């Protein structure tokens, strides 16, 4: 895969991730049961896509697996204990963690234009969610911060695997781990109806399984920070689907903030594709 194709693959990953909000709302079930069932379906999807998974255990592979499971679990829990906007904004501090850690952890320098793109993207994100961010739910805020650290750990550990491979297998293990952790919650409340089951299949097969398959292929050909900054468009696209399917319009400053984030990600993507 070339760098330009990897950049497009990351943008496609963000688009697939972003449909989660619409379909999760279609499932009447315990949130942790939804997260676990989605990951179980995603793990099965990745297993099929890989054909014959080859797991060669190493600490970067285990780190990526644990980061994947922890990121999803902490984010779902955070959204229950604080506002969804708080959880999203804090989770997308992950590029900042990567910018700080990548030089030492991977030997990938964070350049001045990276810091500029990161600052613009974070400013746009803050503007986008300006109305919905609040100080409520201190525990949820802490969990969302933890989610951002785990989210950053995914590309860092996947990049550390390098040419040894196993990137997709690591994410498969992470989803399987989360499915097991959430097992007790499957029996709380009534199971989802057929509409909910259909939404879960889309969430597991496409929004998580296929999306992570594409992501793990792309992350091998770009820097870890690029693998974080380009998908930052994901929370911006989520309300777009809500608007298209439900008709809920975003505010003016949210629209401006979204355009700023899209612009920052697009510039970063173009530079990444050119290999500069």
Backbone as a ProteinNet text record, in pm:
[ID]
protein_1_A
[PRIMARY]
XXXXXXXXXXXXXXXXXXXXXXXXXXXXXXXXXXXXXXXXXXXXXXXXXXXXXXXXXXXXXXXXXXXXXXXXXXXXXXXXXXXXXXXXXXXXXXXXXXXXXXXXXXXXXXXXXXXXXXXXXXXXXXXXXXXXXXXXXXXXXXXXXXXXXXXXXXXXXXXXXXXXXXXXXXXXXXXXXXXXXXXXXXXXXXXXXXXXXXXXXXXXXXXXXXXXXXXXXXXXXXXXXXXXXXXXXXXXXXXXXXXXXXXXXXXXXXXXXXXXXXXXXXXXXXXXXXXX
[TERTIARY]
84.6	0	88.3	61.5	137.2	90	169.8	132.7	3.3	-16.4	-139.2	-261.4	-248.5	-360.1	-383.9	-276.6	-290.6	-365.2	-337.1	-405.8	-554.9	-588.4	-729.5	-795.2	-719.6	-773	-804.6	-722.3	-748.6	-874.1	-892.7	-1014.3	-1137.2	-1125.2	-1235.5	-1264.7	-1159.7	-1176.8	-1258.5	-1224.2	-1297.4	-1444.6	-1471.6	-1611.3	-1686.5	-1622.3	-1686.6	-1707.8	-1606.9	-1621.6	-1737	-1755.3	-1848.9	-1995.8	-2028.6	-2169.3	-2214	-2121.7	-2154.5	-2267.4	-2265	-2366.7	-2507.9	-2527.3	-2660.6	-2710.9	-2625.7	-2670.7	-2677.4	-2590.2	-2596.3	-2730	-2781.1	-2910.5	-3025.2	-3001.9	-3107	-3114.3	-3019.7	-3014.2	-3061.7	-3171	-3223.1	-3164.3	-3051.4	-2982.4	-2884.1	-2828.1	-2726.1	-2605.8	-2555.5	-2444.3	-2321.3	-2287.8	-2171	-2197.6	-2322.8	-2358.4	-2346.4	-2386.2	-2371.8	-2224.5	-2140.3	-1996.6	-1937.4	-1976.9	-1923.6	-1970.6	-2100.2	-2154.3	-2094.5	-2079.5	-2017	-1875.1	-1800.3	-1662.7	-1657	-1753.1	-1756.5	-1778.3	-1872.4	-1898.7	-1778.3	-1714.8	-1596.3	-1482	-1461.2	-1354.7	-1379.1	-1504.5	-1537.9	-1515.4	-1549.9	-1530	-1381.9	-1300.2	-1155.6	-1095.8	-1146.7	-1099.3	-1125.7	-1245	-1281.2	-1195.5	-1177.6	-1100.1	-953.9	-901.2	-760.9	-740.6	-845.2	-830.7	-766.2	-636.3	-562.3	-478.2	-535.9	-460	-332.4	-225.7	-97.2	-56	-73.7	-45.6	90.8	182.7	315	325.7	307.6	294.4	422	400.8	508.1	444	525.4	464.7	396.9	446.4	368.8	232.6	226.2	99.8	2.3	50.6	-34.6	-74.8	18.3	-12.2	-121.7	-116	-219.5	-354.1	-352.5	-476.1	-540.6	-460.7	-513.4	-559.9	-485.1	-523.9	-657.5	-677	-802.9	-920.3	-906.8	-1014.4	-1039.6	-932.4	-946	-1007.9	-967.7	-1021.1	-1172.5	-1221	-1364.9	-1440	-1387.8	-1456	-1461.6	-1349.4	-1344.8	-1432.9	-1435.4	-1515.9	-1665.2	-1709.2	-1850.8	-1890.2	-1804.5	-1834.3	-1834.8	-1741.4	-1733.8	-1859.4	-1913.7	-2033.8	-2154.6	-2149.7	-2259.2	-2243.4	-2120.1	-2093	-2067.7	-2056.4	-2045.1	-2114.4	-2109.1	-2176.1	-2100.5	-2173.3	-2109.7	-2005.1	-2034.1	-1938.8	-1809.5	-1820.3	-1699.6	-1616.2	-1683.7	-1613.3	-1541.8	-1609.4	-1550.8	-1432.2	-1452	-1345.4	-1221.9	-1243.3	-1129	-1062.4	-1140.8	-1078.9	-987.1	-1028.3	-947.3	-834.9	-796.6	-665.7	-557.8	-600	-505.4	-394.2	-423.2	-312.8	-206.1	-246.6	-148.4	-56.1	-112.3	-29.1	68.6	19	104.7	216	182	283	395.4	360.8	460	541	474.1	538.9	609.9	561.7	616.5	766.4	820.4	965.6	1049.8	1015	1091.5	1052.7	924.6	873.1	900.3	891.5	904.7	1018.6	1076.8	1177.5	1117.4	988.4	919.6	907.4	983.8	983.3	849.4	811.9	694	742.4	703.9	757	672.5	725	646.6	511.2	506.5	377.5	281.2	334.2	248.3	182.2	263	207.8	103.6	129	33.2	-98	-88.5	-209	-284.6	-210.9	-272.7	-346.2	-283.3	-345.8	-473.5	-467.8	-585.9	-698.4	-664.2	-765.9	-830.4	-751	-806.6	-894.3	-853.6	-934.8	-1068.5	-1063.8	-1187.8	-1278.2	-1218.1	-1295.7	-1364.8	-1293	-1350.8	-1466.9	-1450.5	-1556.9	-1677.7	-1652.4	-1760.2	-1849.9	-1788	-1863.8	-1884.6	-1869.6	-1870.5	-1995.9	-2112.7	-2239.3	-2258.6	-2194.9	-2226.3	-2123.6	-2004.6	-1901.9	-1938.6	-1925.9	-1960.6	-1868	-1863.6	-1779.2	-1846.5	-1963.5	-2038	-1974	-1983.1	-1937.6	-1786.9	-1730.3	-1584.3	-1524.7	-1591	-1539.4	-1542.9	-1649.8	-1660.2	-1551	-1518	-1411.4	-1277.2	-1252.1	-1127	-1119.4	-1231.9	-1234.3	-1214.1	-1269.5	-1250.7	-1103.7	-1038.2	-894	-817	-858.1	-796.7	-820.2	-938.9	-970.4	-878.8	-845.2	-756.6	-616.4	-569.2	-437.7	-438.5	-546.9	-558.4	-569.5	-643.8	-659.9	-524.2	-444.1	-309.9	-222.4	-244.4	-163.3	-183.3	-298.1	-324.5	-225.7	-217.1	-120.8	24.6	53.3	190.4	236.1	152.7	190.1	184.6	86.1	78.1	199.7	243.2	362.8	487.4	490.3	607.2	622.8	511.4	519.7	601.4	597.5	679.3	652.7	759.4	748.4	720	713.2	684.9	541.8	455.4	314.7	240.9	115.8	34.7	-52.2	-53.8	-133.3	-282.5	-334.7	-476.7	-507.4	-416.4	-435	-442.4	-364.3	-366.1	-503.4	-561.3	-693.5	-800.1	-783.4	-875.8	-875.5	-755.7	-745.2	-807.5	-788.5	-846.5	-998.1	-1058.3	-1204	-1254.3	-1180.9	-1219.6	-1211.3	-1107.9	-1091.9	-1207.9	-1247.2	-1358.6	-1488.9	-1508	-1628.8	-1638.3	-1525.4	-1523.2	-1546.8	-1484.8	-1499.3	-1645.2	-1714.4	-1853.4	-1955	-1908.4	-1998.4	-2106.8	-2076.5	-2181.9	-2295.9	-2267.5	-2368.6	-2468.3	-2437	-2528.3	-2662.4	-2662.7	-2782.6	-2858.9	-2819.5	-2890.1	-2991.8	-3117.1	-3220.9	-3265.2	-3362	-3415.5	-3319.4	-3308.2	-3220.9	-3277.9	-3195.4	-3243.6	-3340.3	-3429.9	-3522.1	-3449.4	-3521.3	-3458.9	-3393.1	-3456.1	-3395.4	-3262.2	-3259.6	-3136.5	-3029.9	-3071.6	-2975.8	-2914.5	-2996.7	-2945.2	-2845.4	-2877.2	-2785.2	-2655.1	-2663.4	-2542.3	-2455.1	-2518.2	-2441.7	-2366	-2434.1	-2366.5	-2252.3	-2277	-2173.6	-2053.4	-2079.8	-1971	-1895.7	-1970.5	-1907.3	-1841.3	-1913.4	-1866.1	-1799	-1873.2	-1824.2	-1700.1	-1686	-1569.5	-1479	-1532.7	-1449.7	-1380.1	-1458.4	-1399.9	-1315.9	-1365.5	-1292.2	-1153.5	-1144.7	-1014	-925.7	-986.1	-907.1	-836	-911.2	-853.2	-748.4	-781.3	-691.2	-557.7	-562	-437.9	-351.6	-413.8	-336.5	-271.2	-346.7	-296.8	-188.7	-201.7	-111.4	32.2	52.6	188.3	263.9	193.5	255	255.5	211.3	214.9	271.3	306.6	352.7	236	267.7	163.9	77.8	139.1	62.9	-34.1	9.8	-80.1	-195.9	-167.5	-272.9	-372.6	-341.5	-432.7	-499.3	-422.1	-474.6	-573.1	-550.5	-642.2	-778.7	-784.5	-915.9	-985.9	-923.9	-987.9	-1117.9	-1140.3	-1265.5	-1384.5	-1357.4	-1465.9	-1576.1	-1545.2	-1654.6	-1725.8	-1658.7	-1721.9	-1823.2	-1794.4	-1885.3	-2008.7	-1996	-2107.7	-2235.8	-2231.8	-2353.7	-2403.2	-2313.8	-2357.1	-2457.4	-2425.4	-2518.3	-2647.6	-2635.4	-2755.4	-2843.6	-2781.3	-2856.2	-2923.7	-2849.8	-2904.5	-3018.3	-3005	-3104	-3212.9	-3179.7	-3275.5	-3321.9	-3238.6	-3276.6	-3234.9	-3148.1	-3102	-2987.1	-3011.6	-2912	-2807	-2677.4	-2575	-2580.2	-2529.9	-2528.6	-2424.2	-2427.1	-2333.9	-2189.9	-2163.3	-2022.4	-1977.8	-2072.1	-2035.7	-1996.4	-2069	-2036.3	-1898.7	-1871.5	-1740.6	-1629.8	-1652.5	-1553.5	-1528.2	-1636.4	-1622	-1540.2	-1563.3	-1487.1	-1338.9	-1311.4	-1171.8	-1102.9	-1170.5	-1113.3	-1092.2	-1191.6	-1178.7	-1061.8	-1045.7	-934.7	-799.2	-787	-660.7	-628.1	-729	-706.7	-672	-737.2	-711	-568	-522.8	-385.2	-285.5	-310.5	-221.1	-220	-338.7	-347.4	-272.8	-283.4	-213	-62.1	-14.5	128.6	177.4	93.7	129.8	138	43.4	41.6	163.9	210.2	329.7	457.8	444.8	563.9	654.9	599.7	682.8	690.4
-119.5	0	124.7	218.6	342.9	436.8	541.3	638.1	710.3	740.7	809.7	721.4	592.3	500.9	480.7	478.8	465.5	585.7	704.5	825.5	817.9	774.1	757.5	649.6	545.3	437.5	489	578	635.4	721.8	796.9	877.6	787.8	676.7	581.3	518.3	489.1	435.2	530.6	659.9	760.1	763.6	751.9	750.4	630.1	513.4	393.5	403.9	453.9	472.7	568	669.7	777	735.3	622.2	580.4	514.9	498.8	431.3	497.6	631.3	702.8	674.6	672.3	649.9	510.3	408.9	270.7	230.6	286.9	255.9	301.6	415.2	465.1	372.8	282.9	191.2	64.6	49.3	-72.5	-42.6	-103.5	-88.1	-198.6	-166.3	-266.4	-195.7	-268.5	-214.1	-167	-43.6	7	-82.9	-142.1	-229.7	-361.3	-404.9	-523.8	-493.6	-372.4	-331.1	-331.3	-273.1	-266.8	-406.6	-496	-631.4	-710	-700.6	-772.8	-720.6	-589.3	-530.8	-583.8	-591.6	-640	-789.2	-866.1	-1009	-1030.1	-955.1	-964.5	-914.6	-807.3	-753.4	-853.5	-921.9	-1022	-1134.7	-1179.4	-1284.6	-1235.5	-1108.9	-1051	-1046.2	-999.3	-991.9	-1130.3	-1228.4	-1366	-1415	-1386.8	-1428.4	-1354.5	-1223.8	-1143.4	-1186.9	-1227.6	-1270.8	-1410.2	-1491.7	-1628.2	-1716.6	-1705.5	-1782.3	-1685.9	-1633.9	-1540.1	-1603.7	-1526.9	-1574.7	-1485.7	-1536.5	-1458.3	-1496.8	-1403.1	-1421.5	-1322.5	-1371.6	-1282.6	-1202.1	-1073.5	-981.2	-869.3	-790.1	-685.5	-577	-539.8	-442.7	-497.5	-628.1	-687.2	-688.6	-731.5	-732.1	-590.4	-497.3	-357.4	-302.8	-336.2	-290.7	-354.9	-483.4	-553.8	-493.3	-472.7	-415.4	-271.3	-195.3	-56.8	-52.4	-144.2	-148.8	-176.8	-279.5	-315	-203.3	-147.9	-43.7	83.1	119.7	239.9	230.5	119.2	102.4	96.5	20.9	4.7	137.2	207.7	334.3	439.5	441.6	542.1	518.9	393.3	362.1	396.8	361.6	390.7	541	612.9	758	827.7	780	843.8	825.2	724.9	704.5	793.5	835.8	908.9	1057.7	1100.8	1242.5	1263.4	1384.4	1409.2	1340.8	1306.8	1244.4	1337.6	1468.6	1566	1565.8	1561.5	1553.1	1431.6	1316.8	1192.4	1200.9	1256.2	1264.6	1360	1480.3	1581.3	1531.5	1472.1	1425.4	1304.7	1215.4	1101.1	1146.7	1254.3	1301.4	1395.2	1383.5	1433.3	1332.1	1216.3	1110.1	1158.1	1238.8	1285.7	1362	1434.2	1505.7	1407.3	1300.1	1197.5	1135.6	1108.9	1049.2	1145.1	1273.6	1373.9	1380	1360.7	1364.8	1236.2	1121.6	992.4	934.7	965.2	902	923.8	1044	1060.5	962.7	940.7	848.9	703.9	678.6	542.6	478.8	561.2	507.7	570.2	677.2	748.1	827.3	861.4	940.2	1083.2	1176.6	1313.6	1383.9	1466.1	1551.7	1686.9	1722.7	1841.5	1965.3	2085.3	2207	2208.7	2161.3	2161.5	2060.5	1955.8	1862.9	1931.8	2009.4	2081.7	2182.4	2246.9	2345.1	2276.7	2162.8	2089.1	2040.7	1996.2	1947.2	2060.3	2178.3	2292.8	2335.7	2340	2379.6	2277.6	2148.4	2043.6	2047.8	2067.7	2073.6	2197	2309.3	2430.9	2411.3	2348.8	2321.4	2225.8	2125.5	2029.8	2099.2	2186.6	2259.4	2347.1	2413.5	2498.3	2414.4	2298.7	2211.6	2167.3	2132.1	2080.7	2186.4	2312	2420	2419.8	2398.2	2405.4	2287.5	2175.2	2051.3	2011.1	2072.4	2038.7	2101.3	2024.3	2074.7	2011.4	2068.6	2011.6	1896.7	1854.6	1750.8	1613.1	1531.5	1393.1	1379.5	1407	1405.8	1268	1161.3	1027.1	997.3	1036	1015.6	1089.4	1209.8	1288.1	1217.5	1163.4	1089.6	965	894.9	776	813.9	926.8	973.4	1007.1	1066.4	1092.9	961.8	861.8	729.7	669.7	692.6	644.8	707.7	834.8	902.2	841.8	804.6	740.7	604.1	527.1	395.1	408.5	508.7	532.4	562.7	643.1	674.5	550.2	459.3	337.9	247.1	257.6	168.7	192.7	314.6	332.9	321.9	362.5	352.4	206.8	119	-23	-90.3	-53.6	-112.4	-72.7	52.4	95.9	26.7	-0.1	-64.5	-208.7	-269.6	-405	-405.5	-293.8	-280.2	-387.6	-435.7	-534.7	-675.6	-696.1	-829.5	-871.6	-773.9	-804.7	-829.2	-869.3	-896.4	-780	-671.8	-554.3	-587.6	-657.1	-690.9	-793.8	-888.1	-988.3	-923.3	-817.4	-748.5	-687.5	-625.4	-564.5	-672.1	-783.8	-897.3	-943.1	-959.1	-1000.6	-897.6	-769.6	-663.8	-669.5	-691.7	-701.8	-827.2	-937.9	-1061.2	-1042.5	-970.4	-944.2	-861.9	-758.1	-674.7	-753.5	-839.9	-923.2	-1010	-1062.5	-1145.3	-1061.3	-943.7	-856.5	-814.1	-791	-743.7	-856.5	-980	-1095.6	-1086.1	-1044.2	-1038.3	-942.5	-841.6	-740	-784.7	-895.2	-943.9	-987.3	-1019.6	-1075.7	-972.1	-846.3	-739.3	-675.1	-676.2	-615.6	-707.9	-660.8	-739.2	-737.5	-850	-852.6	-764	-718.6	-630.3	-701.5	-622.7	-678.5	-698.4	-738	-767.4	-643.2	-526.8	-402.3	-378.4	-403.9	-387	-486.2	-609.9	-712.7	-672	-619.4	-573.5	-460.7	-366.2	-255.3	-306.8	-405.1	-463.9	-530.6	-596.7	-660.1	-555.9	-443.4	-336	-278.1	-258.2	-204.5	-298.1	-427.7	-523.4	-551.2	-573.3	-612.9	-493.9	-381.9	-268.6	-161.2	-109.8	5.6	-26.6	-152.6	-191.1	-289.3	-403.4	-506.5	-460.1	-419.5	-374.4	-249	-156.1	-31	-57.7	-147	-176.3	-259.1	-338.4	-411.7	-312.5	-212.5	-109.8	-29	7.4	89.8	20.1	-108.5	-180.9	-198.9	-198.9	-204.2	-68.3	38.7	172.8	218.8	182.5	234.6	189.8	87.2	39.5	130.9	223.8	303.7	453.7	492.7	634	643.3	764.7	783.6	769.8	740.6	721.1	846.3	964.7	1087.4	1107.5	1075.2	1084.4	986.4	869.8	770	814.3	921.3	978.5	1105.5	1190.6	1320.8	1311.5	1218.8	1207.9	1153.9	1050	1002.6	1095.2	1209.6	1301.2	1358.5	1338.1	1383.3	1297.4	1182.9	1089.9	1152.3	1220.4	1278.3	1393.4	1453.1	1561.4	1504.3	1386	1324.1	1264.6	1227.5	1164.4	1247.9	1378.5	1459.6	1476.1	1459.1	1467.2	1355.9	1234.4	1122.2	1144.5	1201.2	1230.4	1330.4	1431.7	1531.1	1466.9	1380.6	1319.1	1222.2	1145.9	1042.9	1089.1	1184.6	1226.9	1370.6	1450.3	1588.2	1688.2	1648.6	1737.4	1823.2	1955.9	2046.2	2089.6	2089.6	2143.9	2296.2	2357.5	2503.4	2562.9	2696.1	2763.7	2745	2768.2	2755.4	2609.8	2514.9	2374.1	2343.5	2402.2	2383.8	2441.8	2561.7	2624.7	2539.9	2493.9	2408.4	2281.1	2221.3	2099.8	2123.3	2237.4	2270	2291.4	2350.3	2370.3	2235.4	2143.5	2010.3	1937	1942.9	1878.4	1936	2069.2	2132.8	2089.3	2084.5	2042.2	1898.9	1811.7	1670.9	1655.8	1736	1727.4	1770	1879.1	1925.2	1821	1765.9	1662.6	1541	1505.7	1391.4	1412.9	1532.7	1564.8	1558.9	1616.7	1613.6	1471.1	1392.9	1253.2	1174.4	1198.1	1127.3	1159.3	1284.1	1325.3	1282	1231.8	1180.6	1287.5	1409.6	1519.2	1519.4
0	0	0	-90	-94.7	16.2	41.9	145.7	110.3	-17.7	-58	-35.4	-67.3	-42.9	106.2	182.5	327.5	385.1	332.3	377.6	347.2	226.7	189.6	275.4	306.7	390.5	531	583.9	715.9	713.7	604.9	591.4	582.6	509.3	499.7	636	711	846.1	932.2	925.1	1003.1	964	834.7	787.2	843.1	844.7	896.6	1048.1	1120.5	1265.1	1296.6	1212.4	1244.6	1240.3	1177.7	1171.5	1301.5	1396.4	1521.3	1597	1604.5	1680.8	1634.2	1503.2	1447.2	1480.4	1463.1	1481.9	1629	1713.1	1855.9	1913.7	1863.4	1910.9	1871.4	1776.5	1731.5	1815.8	1910.1	1991	2132.7	2173.3	2309.3	2396.9	2463.2	2543.2	2634.1	2728.2	2816.1	2732.4	2754.9	2673.6	2673.1	2788.3	2793.6	2720.9	2719.5	2641.8	2492.4	2452.9	2313.1	2272.9	2359.7	2330.6	2318	2409.9	2407.3	2286.1	2255	2139.4	2009.4	2000.8	1882.1	1863.9	1972	1962.8	1931.8	1984.1	1952.5	1803.2	1746.1	1601.6	1522.7	1572	1504	1504.5	1618.2	1627	1527.5	1516.8	1420.1	1277.1	1251.4	1118.3	1082.6	1175.7	1151.9	1132.4	1205.1	1190.4	1048.3	996.2	859.9	757.5	776.9	681.8	676.8	791.3	796.1	737.4	739	689.2	793.6	807.8	908.6	991.8	1101	1185.5	1238	1233.7	1284.9	1401.4	1519.9	1639.8	1694.7	1689.6	1748.3	1864.2	1986	2100.5	2124.6	2144.6	2179.7	2260.8	2329.4	2412.4	2329.2	2208.3	2129.9	2086.5	2051.5	2011.9	2129.4	2246.7	2364.6	2404.3	2386.6	2417.9	2329	2199.1	2105.9	2139	2175.9	2210.1	2334.5	2438.9	2563.2	2540.1	2460.2	2430.3	2357.5	2262.5	2187.1	2279.7	2364.7	2456.7	2558	2613.7	2715.3	2657.5	2536.7	2472.3	2457.9	2404.7	2383.3	2515.6	2613.3	2741	2817.6	2824	2896.8	2831	2698	2628.7	2652.6	2640.9	2663.4	2806.5	2902.3	3042.5	3068.5	3006.5	3024.5	2973.8	2862	2806.7	2897.5	2986.8	3082.6	3205.5	3234.9	3358.3	3336.8	3210.8	3178.6	3044.3	2990.1	2863	2748.9	2643.4	2526.8	2466.8	2468.2	2413.7	2493.7	2627	2710.5	2672.2	2658.6	2628.2	2494.3	2393	2258.6	2256.9	2311.1	2308.6	2383.5	2500.5	2579.8	2515.1	2453.8	2387.4	2273.7	2205.2	2093.3	2136.2	2264.4	2307	2270.4	2220	2184	2090	1985.6	1900.7	1978.1	2084.8	2166.7	2237.3	2290.6	2356	2255.8	2135.5	2032.2	1993.2	1979.6	1942.8	2045.7	2172.7	2280.8	2287.2	2269.7	2291.8	2169	2049.2	1928.3	1908.5	1936.1	1915.8	1997.2	2123.7	2209.3	2184	2167.9	2159.7	2023.8	1917.1	1781.6	1701.7	1753.9	1675.8	1561.3	1571.6	1469.4	1520.1	1465.5	1518.6	1496.1	1591.5	1576.3	1527.8	1407.2	1341.2	1373.7	1349.9	1376.7	1306.3	1181.7	1111.8	1174.5	1241.5	1313.9	1432.3	1507.2	1621.6	1576	1461	1408.6	1370.8	1300.5	1261.2	1384.1	1484.5	1607.7	1679.5	1687.5	1754.7	1682.2	1549.8	1472.3	1489.1	1483.2	1496.9	1635.3	1740.6	1875.4	1894.1	1835.2	1844	1772.6	1655.4	1581.8	1657.8	1722.4	1800.3	1917.6	1987	2099.8	2053.7	1939.4	1885.2	1844.5	1787.8	1740.6	1856	1969.8	2083.8	2193.3	2158.8	2257.4	2345	2286.1	2359.6	2454.9	2425.5	2497.4	2602.2	2599	2697.6	2831.5	2939.4	3072.9	3176.3	3298.5	3403.8	3477.9	3435.7	3506.8	3488	3591.1	3581.5	3589.7	3708.3	3722.5	3694.6	3743.2	3717.7	3568.6	3501.7	3357.2	3282.2	3329.3	3266.4	3282.2	3400.2	3422.8	3334.3	3321.1	3236.3	3089.5	3048.1	2910.1	2884.3	2984.7	2971.9	2958.7	3038.9	3026.2	2889.1	2834.2	2699.6	2596	2615.4	2519.4	2522.3	2641.8	2653.2	2585.7	2609.4	2545.9	2394.4	2348.3	2204.6	2141.4	2209.1	2158.8	2155	2250.3	2254.9	2135.1	2068.4	1954.1	1840.1	1781.3	1672.6	1718	1842.9	1891.8	1895.3	1948.5	1957	1819.8	1737.5	1603.5	1520.4	1532.4	1459.3	1514	1644.2	1705.4	1656.2	1614.1	1557	1428.7	1354.5	1233.5	1130.6	1069.3	962.6	1011	1144.3	1196.1	1168.1	1139.1	1115.3	1245.4	1233.7	1351.8	1393.6	1311.7	1348.5	1357.8	1255.8	1256.5	1364.5	1384.6	1488.9	1627.4	1647.6	1776.5	1803.9	1701.4	1718	1734.5	1664.8	1682	1828.3	1886.2	2025.8	2119.5	2087.8	2169.9	2171.8	2055.7	2048.8	2119.3	2104.2	2173.7	2324.6	2370.6	2513.8	2567.1	2493.8	2537.6	2540.3	2440.2	2436.9	2562.1	2608.2	2729.2	2855	2862	2978.7	2996.7	2886.2	2891.8	2903.6	2910.4	2913.6	3021.8	3145.5	3248.5	3213.9	3130.4	3101	2994.1	2923.9	2820.9	2879.7	3007.6	3070.3	3152.8	3140.4	3210.5	3117.3	3156	3074.3	2961.5	2886.6	2775.3	2657.8	2587.2	2469.1	2358.9	2265	2158.6	2064.8	2001.7	1902.8	1770.2	1667.1	1537.2	1477.1	1496.6	1448.7	1518.3	1649.8	1725.6	1685.3	1658.2	1613.7	1479.8	1390.8	1261.8	1278.3	1368.6	1395.2	1455.1	1544.7	1603.7	1498	1401.1	1293.8	1212.3	1182.3	1108	1190.9	1320.4	1408.9	1417	1429.8	1445.7	1317	1208	1081.8	1012.4	1002.3	921.1	1006.1	1107	1182.8	1266.1	1309.2	1389.5	1316.8	1272.4	1210.9	1083.8	984.1	857.1	876.6	961.5	984.2	1042.3	1140.7	1200.2	1106.8	1022.1	922.6	829.4	783.5	695.9	772.3	897.1	977.6	1001.4	1035.5	1064.3	939.8	823.7	699.6	671.2	696.3	664.9	762	890.7	992.4	969.7	891.8	864	767.9	702.4	596.6	624.9	744.4	783.4	924.3	965.8	1103	1200.5	1325.1	1425.9	1442.4	1436.7	1453.2	1337.3	1217.4	1102.1	1115.5	1173.8	1195.1	1300.4	1374.8	1472.6	1420.8	1352.6	1311.4	1195.2	1103.4	989.6	1033.7	1118	1164.2	1263.1	1299	1392.6	1334	1205.5	1143.7	1186.6	1249.1	1284.9	1370.8	1483.2	1561.9	1491.2	1392.9	1316.8	1218.9	1164.1	1067.9	1135	1262.8	1333.2	1326.1	1358.2	1348.3	1204.3	1107.6	967.6	938.4	985.2	964.4	1042.4	1163.1	1242.7	1168.1	1106.4	1029.8	908.5	837.6	716.8	747.6	857.5	887.8	985.2	1072.6	1174.4	1152.7	1083.3	1054.4	1160.3	1252.9	1360.1	1308.6	1301.7	1243.1	1345.6	1308.6	1398.3	1398.8	1506	1516.1	1421.5	1407.5	1316.7	1361.5	1491.2	1533.7	1532.6	1549.1	1535.5	1391.8	1298.3	1156.7	1124.6	1177.9	1154.7	1216.8	1339	1405	1327.5	1274.2	1194.2	1068.7	1003.4	882.1	914.5	1030.8	1072.2	1091.9	1160.3	1183.7	1051.5	963	832.1	754.2	761.8	691.5	744.9	879.1	940.3	903.3	907.8	872.9	725.2	639.8	496	463.1	524.6	500.8	549.3	668.8	722	630.4	578.2	488.2	358.4	301.6	175.9	196.4	306.3	334.9	360.4	429.4	454.5	324.6	233.7	106.9	22.9	35	-39.9	27	149.6	219.2	268.7	296.7	345.2	496.6
[MASK]
++++++++++++++++++++++++++++++++++++++++++++++++++++++++++++++++++++++++++++++++++++++++++++++++++++++++++++++++++++++++++++++++++++++++++++++++++++++++++++++++++++++++++++++++++++++++++++++++++++++++++++++++++++++++++++++++++++++++++++++++++++++++++++++++++++++++++++++++++++

